[in-house]
Amino acid sequence: MALRRYLLLLAQEHLEFRLPEITSLLSLYGGQFSSEQEIRVNSPFWILSIPSEEMARGLMKRTVCAKSIFELWGHGRSAGELYESLKNYPADKMLPYLQSDSTYKIHIHTFNKTLTQAQKIKKIDALEFLPFKGKVNLKTPEHIFWILEDYGMNPNDVPEEPIHLYFGRWIADGQRELIESYSVKKRHFIGNTSMDACLSFIMANHARVKPNDIVYDPFVGTGGLLISSAHFGAYVCGTDIDYNTIHGLGKASRKNQKWRGPDENIRANLRQYGLEKYYLDALVADFSRPIWRKGMLFDAIITDPPYGIREAPRRMGSQKETVKSAEKSTESHFFVSSSYHLSDIFFDLLKFGAEYLVMGGRLVYWLPIYRPEYTEEIIPRHPCLKLISNCEQMLSSHTSRRLITMEKVKEFKDQDENSYLLDGQYLPYRGHNSFREKYFSGVTKRIAKEEKDNQK
Amino acid sequence: MKLLTHNLLSSHVPGLRPGGGFPLKIELGHPSELPPEPLPDYEANEEFLRRLHHVLLEVEVLEGSLQCPDSGRRFPISRGVPNMLLTEEEA
């Protein structure tokens, strides 16, 4: 199948998360990166070879990492190379968009440099050799062409001439406007740890959520992660051990608000965006004790487990421990909080994914990391799940969290259950358990140092 | 709670025989009709599918309980949310 070349213009944030997002989305449409990609991972310009414009449009209907996609007509490391490349682009591929009865405009975009209007016009005029027959219409053109110039990655050392130049026909924009329309600032119901909108869309894309999927979040909280899946047409459900959060009761997380209002629960959040029909259910449940019948399967599990910093990980205890009572309601609280060690959460999460995901279904979750001790070996593993990607987001100089994406590639058999634990590579890394202390140790040291400095 | 979700749940009271936790029995605050047996060839029957969709996804239990078939333990449903937590003694 003949591949065509497209240029992706990406947003320069969440850099590590972009390639897995684009790869996952391409695979959703039956495509993949071809082997000779020139992907410079940190650059905003990626050239993709994919079989059709339809696939390019499909990609843009989902991505929040990419701003726009263009049908690539030419590129080079200098203006001369760009023009040569354009002269070599087959005329029969250009002509449909250059007809005399059509309208067009040319836009110029520069990365890491600002050009004057005069400079821009000069560069556009230099393309006069292209057989444009249509009329220029700056307001509502039928076809839009872009010149894109890359002036490198160093804002302190901007070259005189661009290091890469591209010319292409604009096809579509991505979904970055969702970031604003789904912003947590405007959301009716939030919690202490609600995920920001861009990351929650990235997670749904890493998970390859598609319409009519069933997506589950076992630590659902206020349901922020489910909203993005619902936006993409999946039916969503969640569980949480915290009765008040599921029912939308108790203290508010907003600064100047004391108690939660009547419109604050997961269902109301979905209703705010017109997505109520995708709400399946929210239940109060302890993830360490699954409530699902055997044989039932989810298409994706997307979650942000508690790391013990702003919300403490809890589960039901079997010994007598301190009883925590809920604030307002009279029901939930016959549970006893025993500490749910982080490494056990991940162990349970992977086991749950192996058992309850469809084949090819994905588990996407955040793993808190203490950076001085990080190696790839500490990423939890399971024989039924394949690690797809691992993207870091810094939280502080010594802590970060990694978005882990795993795919079910092997059926779960009961005898798998715990025997694989004996295999060295699956031993749970116990270091996760002390994440809370490690997170705060850096803070404590810094405060001590500041106090010492102030005393001088 | 939707009927679709109910179809996916199982009781997790400790000590049940395998499969003994499913299906949970729905007890409602007031009596209600439950659907008939599936008709033969139901996949092609649009009318039946509409009614099935309605019952699975558009009817919700707001107050009631789910009863474990083997142990009889009841999990309450309030404001549409089932509470599947076991007590300290049961766990």
Coordinates of C-alpha atoms in Angstrom, one line a residue:
Chain A
M1 CA 0.0 0.0 0.0
A2 CA 1.5 3.3 -1.0
L3 CA 2.2 5.5 1.9
R4 CA 1.8 9.3 1.8
R5 CA 3.8 11.8 3.8
Y6 CA 2.2 14.0 6.4
L7 CA 3.7 16.6 8.7
L8 CA 2.5 16.7 12.3
L9 CA 2.9 20.0 14.2
L10 CA 2.9 19.2 17.9
A11 CA 2.4 21.2 21.1
Q12 CA 5.5 21.6 23.2
E13 CA 4.2 20.2 26.4
H14 CA 4.1 16.6 27.9
L15 CA 6.9 15.8 25.5
E16 CA 7.4 12.2 26.6
F17 CA 3.7 11.4 26.3
R18 CA 3.3 12.4 22.7
L19 CA 4.8 9.5 20.8
P20 CA 2.8 6.8 22.7
E21 CA -0.3 8.9 22.2
I22 CA 0.2 9.2 18.4
T23 CA 1.2 5.6 18.1
S24 CA -1.8 4.3 20.1
L25 CA -4.2 6.4 18.0
L26 CA -2.7 5.4 14.7
S27 CA -3.0 1.7 15.7
L28 CA -6.7 2.4 16.5
Y29 CA -7.2 3.3 12.9
G30 CA -5.1 0.3 11.6
G31 CA -2.0 2.3 11.0
Q32 CA 1.4 2.4 12.5
F33 CA 4.6 4.4 12.2
S34 CA 6.6 3.1 9.3
S35 CA 10.2 2.1 10.1
E36 CA 11.9 5.0 8.5
Q37 CA 10.4 7.8 10.5
E38 CA 12.4 10.8 11.2
I39 CA 11.0 11.4 14.6
R40 CA 13.1 13.8 16.7
V41 CA 11.2 13.1 19.9
N42 CA 11.5 16.7 21.4
S43 CA 10.9 18.6 18.2
P44 CA 7.4 19.9 17.3
F45 CA 7.7 18.6 13.8
W46 CA 7.2 15.0 13.0
I47 CA 6.9 13.4 9.5
L48 CA 4.6 10.5 9.3
S49 CA 4.1 8.0 6.5
I50 CA 0.6 6.7 6.6
P51 CA -1.7 5.2 3.9
S52 CA -4.5 7.7 3.7
E53 CA -5.8 11.1 4.5
E54 CA -8.7 9.5 6.2
M55 CA -6.3 8.0 8.8
A56 CA -4.7 11.4 9.2
R57 CA -8.2 12.9 9.9
G58 CA -9.0 10.1 12.3
L59 CA -5.9 10.8 14.3
M60 CA -6.6 14.5 14.6
K61 CA -10.2 13.8 15.9
R62 CA -8.5 12.3 18.9
T63 CA -5.1 13.8 19.7
V64 CA -4.5 16.5 22.3
C65 CA -0.8 16.4 21.7
A66 CA -0.8 17.5 18.1
K67 CA -2.0 20.9 16.9
S68 CA -2.3 20.3 13.2
I69 CA -1.5 17.9 10.4
F70 CA -0.5 18.8 6.8
E71 CA -0.1 16.8 3.6
L72 CA 3.6 17.3 3.1
W73 CA 4.5 18.6 -0.3
G74 CA 8.2 19.5 0.3
H75 CA 10.8 19.9 2.9
G76 CA 14.5 20.6 3.3
R77 CA 17.3 22.0 5.4
S78 CA 17.4 25.3 3.5
A79 CA 15.1 27.3 1.4
G80 CA 16.8 26.0 -1.7
E81 CA 16.3 22.4 -0.7
L82 CA 12.6 23.1 0.1
Y83 CA 12.1 24.6 -3.4
E84 CA 13.8 21.7 -5.1
S85 CA 11.7 19.3 -3.1
L86 CA 8.6 21.1 -4.1
K87 CA 9.6 21.0 -7.8
N88 CA 9.9 17.2 -7.4
Y89 CA 6.4 16.8 -5.9
P90 CA 4.1 15.2 -8.5
A91 CA 2.1 17.9 -10.3
D92 CA -0.9 15.7 -10.5
K93 CA -1.0 15.5 -6.7
M94 CA -0.9 19.3 -6.5
L95 CA -3.3 20.4 -9.2
P96 CA -6.6 19.4 -7.6
Y97 CA -5.9 22.1 -4.9
L98 CA -4.7 24.8 -7.2
Q99 CA -7.6 25.1 -9.6
S100 CA -8.5 28.5 -10.9
D101 CA -12.0 28.3 -9.5
S102 CA -10.8 27.7 -6.0
T103 CA -9.6 30.0 -3.2
Y104 CA -6.5 29.6 -1.0
K105 CA -4.2 31.3 1.4
I106 CA -0.6 30.7 2.5
H107 CA 0.2 30.9 6.2
I108 CA 3.7 30.9 7.6
H109 CA 4.6 29.4 11.0
T110 CA 7.9 29.7 12.7
F111 CA 9.2 27.8 15.7
N112 CA 11.6 29.6 18.0
K113 CA 11.7 32.8 16.1
T114 CA 9.4 35.7 15.3
L115 CA 9.4 37.2 11.8
T116 CA 8.3 40.6 10.7
Q117 CA 5.3 40.9 8.4
A118 CA 7.7 42.0 5.6
Q119 CA 9.9 38.9 6.1
K120 CA 6.8 36.7 6.0
I121 CA 5.5 38.2 2.8
K122 CA 8.9 37.8 1.2
K123 CA 9.0 34.1 2.0
I124 CA 5.5 33.5 0.7
D125 CA 6.3 35.4 -2.5
A126 CA 9.3 33.2 -3.0
L127 CA 6.8 30.3 -3.7
E128 CA 5.5 32.0 -6.8
F129 CA 7.0 29.3 -9.0
L130 CA 4.2 26.9 -7.7
P131 CA 1.3 26.7 -10.2
F132 CA -1.3 28.4 -8.0
K133 CA -4.2 29.3 -10.3
G134 CA -6.9 30.1 -7.7
K135 CA -7.7 33.3 -6.0
V136 CA -6.3 34.4 -2.6
N137 CA -8.9 34.6 0.1
L138 CA -7.5 35.4 3.5
K139 CA -10.8 35.0 5.4
T140 CA -12.5 31.8 4.2
P141 CA -10.2 30.0 1.7
E142 CA -11.0 26.6 0.5
H143 CA -7.4 25.4 0.8
I144 CA -4.9 26.5 3.3
F145 CA -1.2 26.0 2.8
W146 CA 1.5 26.4 5.4
I147 CA 5.2 27.1 5.3
L148 CA 6.7 25.9 8.5
E149 CA 10.2 26.9 9.6
D150 CA 12.1 25.3 12.4
Y151 CA 14.7 27.5 14.1
G152 CA 15.9 24.9 16.5
M153 CA 15.3 24.1 20.1
N154 CA 17.5 26.7 21.8
P155 CA 15.8 30.1 22.5
N156 CA 19.2 31.6 23.5
D157 CA 20.9 30.7 20.2
V158 CA 18.5 31.3 17.3
P159 CA 20.1 30.9 13.9
E160 CA 19.7 33.4 11.1
E161 CA 18.2 30.8 8.8
P162 CA 15.9 27.9 9.7
I163 CA 17.4 24.5 10.1
H164 CA 14.3 22.7 8.6
L165 CA 11.6 24.0 6.3
Y166 CA 8.4 22.4 5.4
F167 CA 5.5 23.2 3.0
G168 CA 2.2 21.4 3.1
R169 CA -1.6 21.5 2.6
W170 CA -3.4 21.9 5.9
I171 CA -5.7 18.9 6.6
A172 CA -7.0 19.2 10.1
D173 CA -6.4 20.5 13.7
G174 CA -6.2 18.3 16.8
Q175 CA -8.4 18.4 19.9
R176 CA -6.4 20.8 22.0
E177 CA -9.5 23.0 22.5
L178 CA -10.8 20.2 24.7
I179 CA -8.2 21.2 27.3
E180 CA -10.0 24.5 27.9
S181 CA -13.5 23.3 27.6
Y182 CA -13.0 20.4 30.0
S183 CA -10.8 22.4 32.4
V184 CA -10.9 21.4 36.0
K185 CA -11.4 25.0 36.9
K186 CA -14.9 25.0 35.5
R187 CA -15.9 21.5 36.6
H188 CA -18.7 21.2 39.0
F189 CA -17.2 18.4 41.1
I190 CA -13.6 18.1 41.9
G191 CA -11.4 16.4 44.5
N192 CA -8.0 17.0 46.0
T193 CA -6.4 14.9 43.3
S194 CA -8.5 15.6 40.2
M195 CA -6.5 15.0 37.0
D196 CA -5.9 17.9 34.7
A197 CA -7.9 17.8 31.5
C198 CA -5.0 17.4 29.0
L199 CA -3.5 14.5 30.9
S200 CA -6.9 12.8 31.2
F201 CA -7.4 12.9 27.4
I202 CA -3.8 11.6 26.9
M203 CA -4.7 8.7 29.2
A204 CA -7.8 7.9 27.2
N205 CA -5.8 7.9 24.1
H206 CA -3.0 5.8 25.5
A207 CA -5.8 3.4 26.5
R208 CA -7.1 3.3 22.9
V209 CA -10.6 4.0 24.1
K210 CA -13.2 3.8 21.3
P211 CA -17.0 4.3 21.1
N212 CA -19.1 1.7 23.0
D213 CA -16.1 0.5 25.0
I214 CA -16.6 -0.1 28.7
V215 CA -14.0 1.7 30.8
Y216 CA -13.4 1.2 34.5
D217 CA -11.6 3.3 37.1
P218 CA -11.1 1.4 40.4
F219 CA -10.0 4.5 42.3
V220 CA -12.5 6.8 40.6
G221 CA -12.7 9.7 43.1
T222 CA -14.6 12.5 41.4
G223 CA -14.6 10.7 38.0
G224 CA -12.3 13.1 36.2
L225 CA -10.5 10.3 34.3
L226 CA -13.8 8.9 33.1
I227 CA -14.9 12.1 31.5
S228 CA -12.4 11.9 28.7
S229 CA -13.3 8.3 27.9
A230 CA -17.0 9.3 27.9
H231 CA -16.2 12.2 25.5
F232 CA -14.8 9.6 23.1
G233 CA -18.0 7.5 23.3
A234 CA -17.2 4.9 25.9
Y235 CA -19.5 3.8 28.7
V236 CA -17.8 4.4 32.1
C237 CA -18.0 3.1 35.6
G238 CA -15.9 3.5 38.7
T239 CA -15.5 2.3 42.2
D240 CA -14.0 4.0 45.2
I241 CA -13.7 3.0 48.9
D242 CA -14.7 6.5 49.9
Y243 CA -18.5 6.6 50.4
N244 CA -18.6 10.4 50.6
T245 CA -16.8 11.0 47.4
I246 CA -19.0 8.6 45.5
H247 CA -22.1 10.1 46.9
G248 CA -20.8 13.6 46.5
L249 CA -20.9 14.5 50.2
G250 CA -18.6 16.0 52.7
K251 CA -16.0 18.8 52.5
A252 CA -15.4 20.6 49.3
S253 CA -12.0 20.7 47.6
R254 CA -12.5 24.3 46.3
K255 CA -10.7 27.0 48.2
N256 CA -13.7 29.1 49.3
Q257 CA -16.3 26.4 49.6
K258 CA -17.0 24.5 52.8
W259 CA -19.3 21.7 51.9
R260 CA -20.1 20.1 48.6
G261 CA -23.3 21.3 46.8
P262 CA -26.1 19.1 45.5
D263 CA -24.7 19.0 42.0
E264 CA -21.4 17.5 43.0
N265 CA -21.0 13.8 42.0
I266 CA -19.6 11.9 39.1
R267 CA -22.9 11.7 37.3
A268 CA -23.3 15.4 37.5
N269 CA -19.9 16.0 36.1
L270 CA -20.8 13.9 33.0
R271 CA -24.1 15.8 32.8
Q272 CA -22.2 19.1 32.8
Y273 CA -20.7 18.1 29.5
G274 CA -23.7 16.4 28.0
L275 CA -22.2 12.9 28.6
E276 CA -24.7 11.6 31.1
K277 CA -25.8 8.8 28.8
Y278 CA -22.3 7.2 29.1
Y279 CA -22.5 7.0 32.9
L280 CA -22.9 3.3 33.8
D281 CA -22.5 3.3 37.6
A282 CA -20.4 4.3 40.5
L283 CA -20.1 1.9 43.4
V284 CA -18.6 2.0 46.9
A285 CA -16.1 -0.8 47.0
D286 CA -12.7 -1.9 48.1
F287 CA -10.5 -2.6 45.2
S288 CA -8.5 -5.2 47.1
R289 CA -11.7 -7.3 47.1
P290 CA -13.2 -7.5 43.6
I291 CA -16.9 -7.4 43.2
W292 CA -17.1 -8.5 39.6
R293 CA -18.3 -11.9 38.4
K294 CA -15.9 -14.2 36.6
G295 CA -15.9 -13.9 32.8
M296 CA -16.8 -10.2 32.7
L297 CA -14.4 -8.1 30.8
F298 CA -13.5 -4.4 30.5
D299 CA -12.1 -2.8 27.4
A300 CA -9.9 -0.5 29.3
I301 CA -8.9 0.3 32.9
I302 CA -7.7 3.9 33.4
T303 CA -6.8 5.0 36.9
D304 CA -4.7 7.1 39.2
P305 CA -4.2 5.1 42.4
P306 CA -3.7 6.9 45.7
Y307 CA 0.0 7.4 46.4
G308 CA -0.5 8.3 50.0
I309 CA 0.4 12.0 49.8
R310 CA -2.8 13.9 49.5
E311 CA -5.1 11.0 49.9
A312 CA -4.0 8.0 51.9
P313 CA -4.4 4.5 50.4
R314 CA -6.9 2.5 52.3
R315 CA -8.5 -0.9 52.2
M316 CA -10.6 -2.9 54.5
G317 CA -8.7 -4.4 57.4
S318 CA -9.3 -7.8 58.9
Q319 CA -7.8 -7.0 62.3
K320 CA -9.0 -4.6 64.8
E321 CA -7.6 -1.2 63.9
T322 CA -8.7 2.3 64.4
V323 CA -12.2 2.8 63.0
K324 CA -12.5 5.9 60.8
S325 CA -16.0 7.3 60.9
A326 CA -17.4 9.2 57.9
E327 CA -18.4 12.8 58.4
K328 CA -22.1 13.2 57.6
S329 CA -23.6 9.9 56.4
T330 CA -24.7 7.0 58.5
E331 CA -23.9 4.1 56.2
S332 CA -20.5 3.6 54.7
H333 CA -18.3 3.4 57.4
F334 CA -18.3 0.1 58.7
F335 CA -15.0 -0.2 57.3
V336 CA -11.7 -0.3 59.1
S337 CA -8.8 1.4 57.5
S338 CA -5.7 -0.7 57.2
S339 CA -2.8 0.6 55.2
Y340 CA -2.8 -0.6 51.7
H341 CA 0.8 -0.7 50.7
L342 CA 1.5 0.9 47.4
S343 CA 3.3 -2.2 46.1
D344 CA 0.2 -4.2 46.8
I345 CA -2.0 -1.8 45.0
F346 CA 0.1 -2.2 41.8
F347 CA 0.3 -5.9 42.3
D348 CA -3.5 -6.1 42.6
L349 CA -4.0 -3.7 39.7
L350 CA -1.9 -5.7 37.3
K351 CA -3.6 -9.0 38.4
F352 CA -7.0 -7.4 38.0
G353 CA -6.1 -6.1 34.5
A354 CA -4.8 -9.6 33.5
E355 CA -8.0 -11.2 34.6
Y356 CA -10.7 -8.6 33.7
L357 CA -9.4 -7.0 30.5
V358 CA -10.4 -8.1 27.1
M359 CA -7.6 -9.5 25.0
G360 CA -5.7 -6.4 23.6
G361 CA -7.3 -4.2 26.2
R362 CA -5.2 -1.7 28.1
L363 CA -4.4 -0.7 31.6
V364 CA -3.3 2.9 32.0
Y365 CA -2.2 4.1 35.5
W366 CA 0.2 6.5 37.2
L367 CA 3.1 5.1 39.2
P368 CA 4.8 7.4 41.7
I369 CA 8.5 7.4 41.5
Y370 CA 11.3 8.3 43.8
R371 CA 13.8 9.4 41.2
P372 CA 17.1 8.7 43.0
E373 CA 16.1 5.0 43.1
Y374 CA 14.5 4.7 39.7
T375 CA 15.4 2.0 37.2
E376 CA 13.1 0.4 34.6
E377 CA 13.1 -2.8 36.6
I378 CA 10.9 -1.3 39.3
I379 CA 8.0 -1.0 36.9
P380 CA 5.5 -3.7 38.0
R381 CA 5.1 -6.6 35.6
H382 CA 2.7 -9.5 34.9
P383 CA 3.1 -12.4 32.5
C384 CA -0.3 -11.6 30.8
L385 CA 0.5 -7.9 30.3
K386 CA 2.9 -6.3 27.9
L387 CA 4.5 -2.9 28.8
I388 CA 3.6 -0.4 26.0
S389 CA 4.9 2.8 27.4
N390 CA 6.2 4.6 30.4
C391 CA 6.2 8.4 30.4
E392 CA 7.5 10.6 33.1
Q393 CA 6.0 13.7 34.6
M394 CA 8.1 15.6 37.1
L395 CA 6.6 16.4 40.4
S396 CA 9.7 17.7 42.2
S397 CA 13.4 17.3 41.9
H398 CA 13.4 13.9 43.5
T399 CA 9.9 12.7 42.7
S400 CA 7.9 12.1 39.6
R401 CA 5.1 10.0 38.4
R402 CA 5.1 7.8 35.4
L403 CA 2.1 7.0 33.2
I404 CA 2.3 3.3 32.6
T405 CA 0.4 1.7 29.7
M406 CA 0.1 -2.1 29.6
E407 CA -1.8 -4.3 27.1
K408 CA -3.2 -7.7 27.8
V409 CA -1.6 -10.2 25.4
K410 CA -2.2 -13.5 27.1
E411 CA -5.2 -15.1 28.7
F412 CA -5.3 -15.3 32.5
K413 CA -5.4 -18.8 33.9
D414 CA -6.1 -19.3 37.6
Q415 CA -2.9 -21.3 38.0
D416 CA -1.0 -18.2 36.9
E417 CA -2.3 -16.7 40.0
N418 CA 0.6 -16.5 42.3
S419 CA 3.2 -18.9 41.0
Y420 CA 4.8 -16.2 38.8
L421 CA 5.7 -14.4 42.0
L422 CA 8.5 -16.9 42.4
D423 CA 10.1 -15.7 39.2
G424 CA 12.6 -13.0 40.1
Q425 CA 11.5 -10.5 37.5
Y426 CA 8.0 -10.2 39.0
L427 CA 9.0 -9.7 42.6
P428 CA 7.1 -6.6 43.7
Y429 CA 9.5 -3.7 44.3
R430 CA 8.9 -2.9 48.0
G431 CA 10.5 0.5 47.6
H432 CA 7.1 1.9 46.5
N433 CA 5.8 1.5 50.0
S434 CA 8.1 4.2 51.4
F435 CA 7.1 6.6 48.7
R436 CA 5.3 8.8 51.2
E437 CA 8.4 9.1 53.4
K438 CA 10.7 9.7 50.5
Y439 CA 8.4 12.4 49.0
F440 CA 8.4 14.3 52.3
S441 CA 12.0 13.7 53.1
G442 CA 13.1 16.1 50.3
V443 CA 10.6 18.7 51.6
T444 CA 11.9 18.3 55.2
K445 CA 15.5 18.6 54.1
R446 CA 14.8 21.7 52.0
I447 CA 12.9 23.4 54.9
A448 CA 15.7 22.6 57.3
K449 CA 18.3 24.1 54.9
E450 CA 16.2 27.2 54.4
E451 CA 15.9 27.7 58.1
K452 CA 19.7 27.2 58.5
D453 CA 20.3 29.7 55.7
N454 CA 18.0 32.2 57.3
Q455 CA 19.8 32.0 60.6
K456 CA 23.1 33.1 59.0
Chain B
M1 CA -27.7 1.3 39.7
K2 CA -28.3 0.0 36.2
L3 CA -29.3 -3.5 35.4
L4 CA -26.3 -3.9 33.1
T5 CA -24.0 -3.2 36.0
H6 CA -26.0 -5.6 38.2
N7 CA -25.3 -8.3 35.5
L8 CA -21.6 -7.8 36.0
L9 CA -21.5 -8.0 39.8
S10 CA -20.8 -10.9 42.2
S11 CA -21.0 -11.2 45.9
H12 CA -17.5 -11.4 47.5
V13 CA -18.5 -12.6 51.0
P14 CA -15.7 -14.9 52.0
G15 CA -16.2 -18.6 52.0
L16 CA -18.7 -19.0 49.2
R17 CA -18.6 -21.9 46.8
P18 CA -17.2 -20.9 43.3
G19 CA -19.9 -19.1 41.4
G20 CA -22.0 -18.9 44.5
G21 CA -22.0 -15.2 44.6
F22 CA -23.8 -14.7 41.3
P23 CA -26.3 -13.4 40.4
L24 CA -27.2 -11.1 43.3
K25 CA -30.9 -10.8 43.9
I26 CA -32.3 -7.4 43.4
E27 CA -34.7 -6.3 46.2
L28 CA -36.6 -3.1 45.5
G29 CA -38.3 -0.6 47.7
H30 CA -41.4 -1.3 45.6
P31 CA -42.3 -4.2 43.3
S32 CA -41.4 -3.9 39.6
E33 CA -41.7 -6.0 36.4
L34 CA -38.7 -7.9 35.2
P35 CA -38.1 -8.8 31.6
P36 CA -39.3 -12.0 30.1
E37 CA -37.1 -14.8 28.7
P38 CA -35.1 -13.7 25.6
L39 CA -37.0 -14.5 22.4
P40 CA -35.5 -16.9 19.9
D41 CA -33.5 -14.9 17.2
Y42 CA -33.5 -11.8 19.4
E43 CA -30.5 -10.2 17.7
A44 CA -32.6 -9.3 14.6
N45 CA -35.7 -8.3 16.6
E46 CA -35.5 -4.5 16.8
E47 CA -38.4 -4.1 19.1
F48 CA -37.0 -6.6 21.6
L49 CA -33.6 -5.0 21.4
R50 CA -35.1 -1.6 22.2
R51 CA -36.9 -3.0 25.2
L52 CA -33.8 -4.8 26.3
H53 CA -31.7 -1.6 26.0
H54 CA -34.3 0.3 28.0
V55 CA -34.3 -2.3 30.8
L56 CA -30.5 -2.6 30.9
L57 CA -29.4 1.0 30.6
E58 CA -32.4 3.2 31.2
V59 CA -33.9 1.8 34.3
E60 CA -32.1 2.4 37.6
V61 CA -32.5 1.1 41.1
L62 CA -32.3 4.1 43.4
E63 CA -33.1 2.5 46.7
G64 CA -33.0 -1.2 47.5
S65 CA -30.5 -3.9 48.0
L66 CA -28.6 -6.7 46.4
Q67 CA -28.8 -10.1 48.1
C68 CA -26.0 -12.7 47.9
P69 CA -27.6 -15.9 46.6
D70 CA -25.6 -18.2 48.9
S71 CA -25.1 -16.3 52.1
G72 CA -28.1 -14.1 52.1
R73 CA -26.0 -11.1 52.9
R74 CA -27.5 -7.8 51.6
F75 CA -25.5 -5.0 50.0
P76 CA -27.5 -1.8 50.2
I77 CA -28.2 0.6 47.3
S78 CA -28.9 4.2 48.2
R79 CA -29.2 7.2 45.9
G80 CA -28.5 4.8 43.0
V81 CA -25.1 3.7 44.5
P82 CA -24.5 0.2 45.7
N83 CA -22.3 -0.2 48.7
M84 CA -20.2 -3.3 48.3
L85 CA -18.1 -2.9 51.4
L86 CA -17.9 -5.8 53.9
T87 CA -17.8 -5.1 57.6
E88 CA -14.8 -5.6 59.8
E89 CA -16.1 -8.9 61.1
E90 CA -17.0 -10.3 57.7
A91 CA -13.7 -9.6 56.0

